[in-house]
PDB file of C-alpha atoms in Angstrom:
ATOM      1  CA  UNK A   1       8.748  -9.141 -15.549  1.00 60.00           C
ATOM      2  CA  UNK A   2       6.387  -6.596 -16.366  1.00 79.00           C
ATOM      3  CA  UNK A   3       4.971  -6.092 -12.901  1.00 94.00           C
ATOM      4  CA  UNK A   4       1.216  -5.651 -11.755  1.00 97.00           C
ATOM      5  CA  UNK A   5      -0.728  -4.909 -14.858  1.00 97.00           C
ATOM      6  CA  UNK A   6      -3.970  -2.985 -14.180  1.00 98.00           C
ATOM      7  CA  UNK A   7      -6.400  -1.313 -16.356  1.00 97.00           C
ATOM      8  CA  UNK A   8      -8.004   1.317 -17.179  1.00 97.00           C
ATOM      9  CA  UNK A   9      -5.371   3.458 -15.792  1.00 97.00           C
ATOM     10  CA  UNK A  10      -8.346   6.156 -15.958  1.00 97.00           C
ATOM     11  CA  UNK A  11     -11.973   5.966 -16.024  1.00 97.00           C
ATOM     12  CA  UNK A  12     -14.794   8.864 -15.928  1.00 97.00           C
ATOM     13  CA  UNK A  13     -18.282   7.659 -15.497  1.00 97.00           C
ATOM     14  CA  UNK A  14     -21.569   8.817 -13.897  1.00 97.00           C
ATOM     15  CA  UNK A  15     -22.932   8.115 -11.213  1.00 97.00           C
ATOM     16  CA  UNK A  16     -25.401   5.100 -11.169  1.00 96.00           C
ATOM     17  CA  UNK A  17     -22.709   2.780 -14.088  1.00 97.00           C
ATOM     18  CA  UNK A  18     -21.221  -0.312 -13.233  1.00 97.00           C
ATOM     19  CA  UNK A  19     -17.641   0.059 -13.306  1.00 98.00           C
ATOM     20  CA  UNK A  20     -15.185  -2.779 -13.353  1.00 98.00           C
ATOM     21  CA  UNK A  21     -11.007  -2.390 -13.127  1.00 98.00           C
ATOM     22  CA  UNK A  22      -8.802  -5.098 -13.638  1.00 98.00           C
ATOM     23  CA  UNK A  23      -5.709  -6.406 -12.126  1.00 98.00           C
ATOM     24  CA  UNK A  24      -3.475  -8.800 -13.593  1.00 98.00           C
ATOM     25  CA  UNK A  25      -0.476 -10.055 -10.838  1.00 97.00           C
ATOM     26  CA  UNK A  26       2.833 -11.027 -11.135  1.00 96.00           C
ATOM     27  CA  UNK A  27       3.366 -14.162 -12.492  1.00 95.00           C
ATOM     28  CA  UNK A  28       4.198 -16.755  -9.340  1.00 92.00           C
ATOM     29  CA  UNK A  29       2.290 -14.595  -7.262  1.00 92.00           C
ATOM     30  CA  UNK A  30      -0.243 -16.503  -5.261  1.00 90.00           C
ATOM     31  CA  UNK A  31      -2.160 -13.584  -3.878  1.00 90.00           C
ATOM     32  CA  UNK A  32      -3.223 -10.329  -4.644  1.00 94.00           C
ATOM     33  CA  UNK A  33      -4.486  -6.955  -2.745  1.00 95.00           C
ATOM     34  CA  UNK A  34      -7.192  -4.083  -3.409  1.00 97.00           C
ATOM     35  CA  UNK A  35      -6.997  -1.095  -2.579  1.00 96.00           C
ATOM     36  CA  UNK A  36      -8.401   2.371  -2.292  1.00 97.00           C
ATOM     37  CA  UNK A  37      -6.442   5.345  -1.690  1.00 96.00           C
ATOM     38  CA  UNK A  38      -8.268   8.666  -0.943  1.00 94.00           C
ATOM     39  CA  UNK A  39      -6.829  12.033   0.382  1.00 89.00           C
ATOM     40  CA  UNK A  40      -8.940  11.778   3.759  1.00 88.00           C
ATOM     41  CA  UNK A  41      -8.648   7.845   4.437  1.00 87.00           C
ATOM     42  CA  UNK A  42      -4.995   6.923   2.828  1.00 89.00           C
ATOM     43  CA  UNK A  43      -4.368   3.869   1.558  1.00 91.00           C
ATOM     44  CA  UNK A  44      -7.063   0.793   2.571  1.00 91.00           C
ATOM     45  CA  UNK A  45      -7.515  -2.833   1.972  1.00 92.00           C
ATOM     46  CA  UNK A  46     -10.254  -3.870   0.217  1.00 95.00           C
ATOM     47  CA  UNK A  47     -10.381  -7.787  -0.293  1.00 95.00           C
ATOM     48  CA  UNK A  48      -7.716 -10.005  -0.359  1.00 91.00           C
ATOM     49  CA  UNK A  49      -7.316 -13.087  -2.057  1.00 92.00           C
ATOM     50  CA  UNK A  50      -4.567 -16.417  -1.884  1.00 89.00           C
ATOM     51  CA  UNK A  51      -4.545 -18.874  -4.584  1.00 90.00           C
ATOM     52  CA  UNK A  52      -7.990 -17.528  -5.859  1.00 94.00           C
ATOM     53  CA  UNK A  53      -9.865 -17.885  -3.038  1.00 93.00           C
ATOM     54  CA  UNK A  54     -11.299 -14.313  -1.311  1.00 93.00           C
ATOM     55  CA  UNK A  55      -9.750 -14.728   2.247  1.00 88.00           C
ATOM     56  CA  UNK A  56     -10.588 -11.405   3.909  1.00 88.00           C
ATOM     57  CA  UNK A  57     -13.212  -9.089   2.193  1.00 91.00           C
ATOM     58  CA  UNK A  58     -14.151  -6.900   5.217  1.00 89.00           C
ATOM     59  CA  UNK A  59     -12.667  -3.747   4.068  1.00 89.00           C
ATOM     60  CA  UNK A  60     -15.202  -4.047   1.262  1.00 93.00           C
ATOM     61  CA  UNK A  61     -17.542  -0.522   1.930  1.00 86.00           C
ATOM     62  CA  UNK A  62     -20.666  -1.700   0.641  1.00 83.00           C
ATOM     63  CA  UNK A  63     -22.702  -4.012  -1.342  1.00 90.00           C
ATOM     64  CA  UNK A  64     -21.943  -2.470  -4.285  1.00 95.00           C
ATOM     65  CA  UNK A  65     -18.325  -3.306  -4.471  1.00 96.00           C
ATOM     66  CA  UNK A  66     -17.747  -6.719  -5.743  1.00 97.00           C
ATOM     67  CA  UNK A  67     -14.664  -8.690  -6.651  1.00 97.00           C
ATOM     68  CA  UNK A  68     -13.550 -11.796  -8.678  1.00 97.00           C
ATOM     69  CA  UNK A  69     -10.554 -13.739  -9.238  1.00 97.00           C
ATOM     70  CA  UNK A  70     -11.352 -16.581 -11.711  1.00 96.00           C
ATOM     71  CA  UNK A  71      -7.705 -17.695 -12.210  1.00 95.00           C
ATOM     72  CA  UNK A  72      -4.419 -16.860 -11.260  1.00 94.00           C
ATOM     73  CA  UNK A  73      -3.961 -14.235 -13.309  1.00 95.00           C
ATOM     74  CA  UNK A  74      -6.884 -12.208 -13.363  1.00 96.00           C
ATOM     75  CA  UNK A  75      -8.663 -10.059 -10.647  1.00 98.00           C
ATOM     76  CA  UNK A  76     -11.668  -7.599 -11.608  1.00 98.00           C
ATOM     77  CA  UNK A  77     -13.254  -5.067  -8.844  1.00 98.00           C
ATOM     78  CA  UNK A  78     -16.670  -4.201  -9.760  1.00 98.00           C
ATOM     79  CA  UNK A  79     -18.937  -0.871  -8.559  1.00 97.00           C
ATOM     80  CA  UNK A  80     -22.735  -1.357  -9.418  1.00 96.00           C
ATOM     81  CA  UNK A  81     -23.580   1.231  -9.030  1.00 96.00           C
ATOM     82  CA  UNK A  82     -21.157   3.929  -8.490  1.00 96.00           C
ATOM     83  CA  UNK A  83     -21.385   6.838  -6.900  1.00 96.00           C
ATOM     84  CA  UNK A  84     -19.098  10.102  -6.547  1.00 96.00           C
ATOM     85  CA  UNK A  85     -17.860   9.135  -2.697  1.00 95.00           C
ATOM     86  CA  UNK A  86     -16.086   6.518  -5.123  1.00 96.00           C
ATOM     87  CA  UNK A  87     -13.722   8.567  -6.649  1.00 97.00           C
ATOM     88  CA  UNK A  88     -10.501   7.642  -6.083  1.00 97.00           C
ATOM     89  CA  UNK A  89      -6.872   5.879  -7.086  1.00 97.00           C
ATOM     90  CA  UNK A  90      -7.280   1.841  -7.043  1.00 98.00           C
ATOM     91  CA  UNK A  91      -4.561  -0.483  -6.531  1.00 98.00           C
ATOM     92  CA  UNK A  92      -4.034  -3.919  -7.338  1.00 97.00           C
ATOM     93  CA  UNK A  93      -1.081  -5.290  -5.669  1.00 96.00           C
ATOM     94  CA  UNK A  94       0.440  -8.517  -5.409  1.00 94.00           C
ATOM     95  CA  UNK A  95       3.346 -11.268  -3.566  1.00 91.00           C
ATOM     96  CA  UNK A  96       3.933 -15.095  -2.698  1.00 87.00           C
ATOM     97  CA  UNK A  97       2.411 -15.912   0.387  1.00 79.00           C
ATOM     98  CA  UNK A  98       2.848 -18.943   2.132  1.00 74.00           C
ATOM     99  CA  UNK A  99       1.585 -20.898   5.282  1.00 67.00           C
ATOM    100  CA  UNK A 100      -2.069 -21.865   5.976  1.00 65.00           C
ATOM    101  CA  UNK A 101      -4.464 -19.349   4.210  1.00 60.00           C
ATOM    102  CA  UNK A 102      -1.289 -17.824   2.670  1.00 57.00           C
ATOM    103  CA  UNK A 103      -1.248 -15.601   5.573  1.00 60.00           C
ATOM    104  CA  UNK A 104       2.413 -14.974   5.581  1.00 66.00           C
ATOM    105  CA  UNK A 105       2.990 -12.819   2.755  1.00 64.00           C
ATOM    106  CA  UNK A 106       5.893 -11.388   1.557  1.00 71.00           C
ATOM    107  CA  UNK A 107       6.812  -7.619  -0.489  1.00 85.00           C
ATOM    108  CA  UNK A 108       3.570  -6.430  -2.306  1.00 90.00           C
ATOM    109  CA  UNK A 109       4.282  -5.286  -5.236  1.00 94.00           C
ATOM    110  CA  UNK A 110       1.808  -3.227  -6.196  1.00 96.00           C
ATOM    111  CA  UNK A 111       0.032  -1.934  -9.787  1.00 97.00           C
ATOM    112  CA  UNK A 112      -0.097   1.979 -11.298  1.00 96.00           C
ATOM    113  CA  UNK A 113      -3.476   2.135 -10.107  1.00 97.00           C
ATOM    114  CA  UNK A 114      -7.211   3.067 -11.664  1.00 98.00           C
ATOM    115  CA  UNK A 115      -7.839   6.937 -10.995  1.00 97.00           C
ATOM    116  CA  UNK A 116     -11.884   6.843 -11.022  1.00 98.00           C
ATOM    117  CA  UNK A 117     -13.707   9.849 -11.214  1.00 98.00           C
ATOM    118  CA  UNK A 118     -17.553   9.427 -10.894  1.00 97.00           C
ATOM    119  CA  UNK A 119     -19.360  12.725 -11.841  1.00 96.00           C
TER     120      UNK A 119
ATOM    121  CA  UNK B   1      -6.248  -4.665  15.510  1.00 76.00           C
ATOM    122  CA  UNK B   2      -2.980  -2.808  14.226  1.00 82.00           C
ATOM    123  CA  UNK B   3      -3.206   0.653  14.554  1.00 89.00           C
ATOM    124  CA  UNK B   4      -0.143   2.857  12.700  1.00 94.00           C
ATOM    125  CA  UNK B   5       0.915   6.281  13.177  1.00 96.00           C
ATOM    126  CA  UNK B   6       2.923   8.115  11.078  1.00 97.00           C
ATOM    127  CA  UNK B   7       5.051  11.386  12.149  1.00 97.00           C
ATOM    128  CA  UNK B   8       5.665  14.427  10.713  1.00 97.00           C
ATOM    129  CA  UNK B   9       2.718  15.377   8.132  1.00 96.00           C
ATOM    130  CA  UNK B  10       4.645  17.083   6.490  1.00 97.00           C
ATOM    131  CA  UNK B  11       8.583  17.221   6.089  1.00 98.00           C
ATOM    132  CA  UNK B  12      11.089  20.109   4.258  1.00 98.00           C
ATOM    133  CA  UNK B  13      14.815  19.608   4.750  1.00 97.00           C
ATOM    134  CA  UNK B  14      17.509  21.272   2.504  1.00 97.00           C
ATOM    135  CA  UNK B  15      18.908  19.271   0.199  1.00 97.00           C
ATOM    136  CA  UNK B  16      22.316  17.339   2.194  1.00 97.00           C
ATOM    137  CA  UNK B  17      20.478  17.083   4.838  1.00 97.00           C
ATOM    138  CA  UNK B  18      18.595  13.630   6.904  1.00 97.00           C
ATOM    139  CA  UNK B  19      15.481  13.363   7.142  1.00 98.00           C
ATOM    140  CA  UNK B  20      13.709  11.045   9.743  1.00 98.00           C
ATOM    141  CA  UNK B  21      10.025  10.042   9.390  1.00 98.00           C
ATOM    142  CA  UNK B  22       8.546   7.962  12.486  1.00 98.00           C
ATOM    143  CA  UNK B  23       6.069   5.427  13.672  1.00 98.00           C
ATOM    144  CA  UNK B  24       4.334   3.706  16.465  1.00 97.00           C
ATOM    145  CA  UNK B  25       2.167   0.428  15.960  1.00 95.00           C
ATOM    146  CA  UNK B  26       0.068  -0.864  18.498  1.00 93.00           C
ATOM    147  CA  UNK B  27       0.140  -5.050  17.732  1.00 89.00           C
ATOM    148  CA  UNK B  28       3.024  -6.634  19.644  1.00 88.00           C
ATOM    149  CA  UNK B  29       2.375  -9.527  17.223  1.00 86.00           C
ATOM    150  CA  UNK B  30       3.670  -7.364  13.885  1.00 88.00           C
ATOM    151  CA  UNK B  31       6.764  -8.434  12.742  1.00 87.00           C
ATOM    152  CA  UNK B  32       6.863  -6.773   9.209  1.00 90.00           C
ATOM    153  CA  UNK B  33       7.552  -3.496   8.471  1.00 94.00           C
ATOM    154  CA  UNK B  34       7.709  -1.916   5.182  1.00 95.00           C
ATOM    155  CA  UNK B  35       8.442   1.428   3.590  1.00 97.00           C
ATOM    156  CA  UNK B  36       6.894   2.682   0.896  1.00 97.00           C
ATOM    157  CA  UNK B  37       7.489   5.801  -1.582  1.00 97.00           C
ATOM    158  CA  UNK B  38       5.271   7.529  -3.691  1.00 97.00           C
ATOM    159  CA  UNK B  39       5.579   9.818  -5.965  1.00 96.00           C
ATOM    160  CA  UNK B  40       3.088  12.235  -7.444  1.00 93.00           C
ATOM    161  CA  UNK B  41       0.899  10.009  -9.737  1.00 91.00           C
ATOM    162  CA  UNK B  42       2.712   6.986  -9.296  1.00 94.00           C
ATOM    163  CA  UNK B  43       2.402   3.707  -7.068  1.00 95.00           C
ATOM    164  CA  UNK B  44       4.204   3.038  -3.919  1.00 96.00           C
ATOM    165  CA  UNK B  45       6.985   1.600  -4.179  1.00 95.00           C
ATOM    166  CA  UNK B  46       9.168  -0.504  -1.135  1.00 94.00           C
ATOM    167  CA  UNK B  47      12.069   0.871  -0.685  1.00 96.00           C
ATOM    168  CA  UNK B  48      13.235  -1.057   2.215  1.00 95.00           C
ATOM    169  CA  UNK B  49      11.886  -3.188   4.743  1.00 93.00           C
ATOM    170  CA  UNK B  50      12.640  -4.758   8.094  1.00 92.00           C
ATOM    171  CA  UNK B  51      11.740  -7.938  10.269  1.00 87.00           C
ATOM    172  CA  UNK B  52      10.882  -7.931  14.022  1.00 80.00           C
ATOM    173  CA  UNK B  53      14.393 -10.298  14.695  1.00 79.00           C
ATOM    174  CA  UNK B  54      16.413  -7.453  13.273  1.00 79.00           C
ATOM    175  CA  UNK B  55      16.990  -3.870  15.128  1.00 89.00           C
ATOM    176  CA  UNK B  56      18.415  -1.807  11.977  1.00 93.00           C
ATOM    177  CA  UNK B  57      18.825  -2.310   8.392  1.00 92.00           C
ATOM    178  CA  UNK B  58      20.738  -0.206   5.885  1.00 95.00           C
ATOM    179  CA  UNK B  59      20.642  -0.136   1.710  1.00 93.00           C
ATOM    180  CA  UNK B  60      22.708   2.749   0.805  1.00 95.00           C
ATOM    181  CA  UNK B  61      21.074   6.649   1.777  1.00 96.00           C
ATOM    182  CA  UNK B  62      18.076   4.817   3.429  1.00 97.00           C
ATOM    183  CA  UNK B  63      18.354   3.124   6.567  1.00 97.00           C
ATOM    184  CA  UNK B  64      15.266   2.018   8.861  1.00 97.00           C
ATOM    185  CA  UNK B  65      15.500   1.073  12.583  1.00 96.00           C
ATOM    186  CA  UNK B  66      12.879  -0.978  14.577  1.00 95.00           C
ATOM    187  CA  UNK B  67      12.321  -0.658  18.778  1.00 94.00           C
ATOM    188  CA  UNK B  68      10.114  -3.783  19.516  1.00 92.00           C
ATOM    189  CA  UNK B  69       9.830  -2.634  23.028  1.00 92.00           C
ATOM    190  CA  UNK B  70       8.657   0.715  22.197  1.00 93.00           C
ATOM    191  CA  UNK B  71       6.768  -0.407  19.480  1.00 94.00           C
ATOM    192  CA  UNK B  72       8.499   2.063  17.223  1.00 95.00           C
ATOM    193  CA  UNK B  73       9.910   2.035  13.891  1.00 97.00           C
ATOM    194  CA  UNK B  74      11.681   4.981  11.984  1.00 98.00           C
ATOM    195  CA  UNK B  75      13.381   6.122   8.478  1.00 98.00           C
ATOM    196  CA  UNK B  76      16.251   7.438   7.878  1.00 98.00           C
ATOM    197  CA  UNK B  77      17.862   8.957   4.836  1.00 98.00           C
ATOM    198  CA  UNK B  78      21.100  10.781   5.142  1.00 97.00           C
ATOM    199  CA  UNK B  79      22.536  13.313   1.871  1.00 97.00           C
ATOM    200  CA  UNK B  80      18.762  14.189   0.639  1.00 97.00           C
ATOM    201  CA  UNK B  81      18.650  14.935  -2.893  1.00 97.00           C
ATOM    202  CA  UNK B  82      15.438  16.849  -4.489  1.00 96.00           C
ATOM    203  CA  UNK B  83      14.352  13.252  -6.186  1.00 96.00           C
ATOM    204  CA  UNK B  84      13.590  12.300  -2.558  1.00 97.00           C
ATOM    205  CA  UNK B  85      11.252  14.441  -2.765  1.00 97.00           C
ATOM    206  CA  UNK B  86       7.872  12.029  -2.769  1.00 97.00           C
ATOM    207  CA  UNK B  87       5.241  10.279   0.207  1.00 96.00           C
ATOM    208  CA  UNK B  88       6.535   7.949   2.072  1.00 98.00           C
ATOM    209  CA  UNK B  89       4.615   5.645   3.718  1.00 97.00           C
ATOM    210  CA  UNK B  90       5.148   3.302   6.757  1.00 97.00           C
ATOM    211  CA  UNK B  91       3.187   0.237   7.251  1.00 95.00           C
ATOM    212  CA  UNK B  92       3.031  -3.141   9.930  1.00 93.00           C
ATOM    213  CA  UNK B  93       1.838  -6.578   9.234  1.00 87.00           C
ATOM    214  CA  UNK B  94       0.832  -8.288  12.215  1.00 76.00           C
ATOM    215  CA  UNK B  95      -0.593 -11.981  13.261  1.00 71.00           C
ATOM    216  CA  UNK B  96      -2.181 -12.050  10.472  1.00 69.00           C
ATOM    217  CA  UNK B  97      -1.685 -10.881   6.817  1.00 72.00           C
ATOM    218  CA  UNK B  98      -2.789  -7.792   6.540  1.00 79.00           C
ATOM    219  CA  UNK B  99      -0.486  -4.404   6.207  1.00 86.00           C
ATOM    220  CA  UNK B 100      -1.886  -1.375   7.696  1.00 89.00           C
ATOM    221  CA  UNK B 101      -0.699   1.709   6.515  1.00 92.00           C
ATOM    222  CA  UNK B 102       0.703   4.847   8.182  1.00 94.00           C
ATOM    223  CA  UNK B 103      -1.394   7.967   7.058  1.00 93.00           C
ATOM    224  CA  UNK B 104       2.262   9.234   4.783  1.00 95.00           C
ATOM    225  CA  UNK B 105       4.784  11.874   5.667  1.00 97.00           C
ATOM    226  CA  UNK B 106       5.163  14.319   2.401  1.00 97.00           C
ATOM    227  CA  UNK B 107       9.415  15.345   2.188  1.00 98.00           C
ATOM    228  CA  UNK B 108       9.853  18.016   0.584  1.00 97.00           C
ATOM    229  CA  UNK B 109      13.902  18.530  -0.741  1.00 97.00           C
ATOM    230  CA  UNK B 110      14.589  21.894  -1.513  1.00 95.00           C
ATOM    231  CA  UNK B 111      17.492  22.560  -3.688  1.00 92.00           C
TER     232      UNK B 111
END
């Protein structure tokens, strides 16, 4: 199995550019996990989805973050637009979930992560 | 909701010896606990785990023990080598699914 699969593993941009990272899961996993890590706020949750369906997207900072998961294998997290506070590692992260709302999940695995600078 | 904290910062230890890297959660309902490691430009990456209906689990050099009652959960790795050397990371899932992460302990293995 090759594991999470996300990409770009890097990405420059400036600020005020959409910028959209992908995250492809393990295969069998029904949900999947986004998250930011800084140096000053650690690792957070972003959004997180079961069986394609956004279940929890409060840790989402702003209106400008957006994500999608239009199949089972395919998540995309979008910034429009982006700003430097941005910057950061993303990770994608996935595991099989079961129970109503998959809310009993088991090991995420998670993905090498998107390092995003935004000048 | 679940609060975690994580204890030390920061932690050196000569190589042979244990480290220990603690933390407190403040949901009674968690009943997941995970350990992460991460090395420098990598992902985390479980290293062991443990359930509320077990006290202690062991998987070789790494063992992690859980207090329900004190709401306290530790790690332990005995013989430290310098590849331990990384950030770990402790987190708890409670009632519902998410896992809230510890803030990381960097261990620090000196030769």
């Amino acid at each position: 199995d090759a594991g999470v699969i996300q990409s770009p593993r890097h990405e420059v941009t400036e600020m005020g550019q959409e910028v959209t990272l992908r995250c492809k899961p393990i295969s069998g996993h029904n949900s999947l996990f986004w998250y930011r890590q800084t140096m000053m706020r650690g690792l957070e949750l972003l959004i997180y989805f079961n069986n394609n369906v956004p279940i929890d997207d409060s840790g989402m900072p702003e209106d400008r973050f957006s994500a999608k998961m239009p199949n089972a294998s395919f998540s995309t997290l979008k910034i429009q637009p982006s700003e430097p506070r941005d910057s950061a590692v993303y990770f994608c992260a996935s595991s099989l979930s079961s129970g109503r709302y998959g809310l009993i999940t088991d090991t995420q695995y998670f993905g090498p992560g998107t390092r995003l600078t935004v000048l | 909701g679940e609060n975690v904290e994580q204890h030390p910062s920061t932690l050196s230890v000569q190589e042979g010896d244990s480290a220990v890297i603690k933390c407190t959660y403040s949901d009674s309902a968690s009943n997941y606990f995970p350990w992460y490691k991460q090395e420098l430009g990598k992902r985390p990456q479980l290293i062991i785990d443990i359930r509320s209906n077990v006290g202690e689990k062991k998987d070789q050099r790494i063992a992690v023990t859980l207090n329900k009652t004190a709401k306290h959960f530790s790690l332990h790795i005995t013989e430290t080598q310098p590849e331990d050397s990384a950030v770990y990371f402790c987190a708890a899932r409670d009632s519902s699914y998410k896992l809230i992460f510890g803030s990381g302990t960097r261990l620090l293995v000196r030769p």
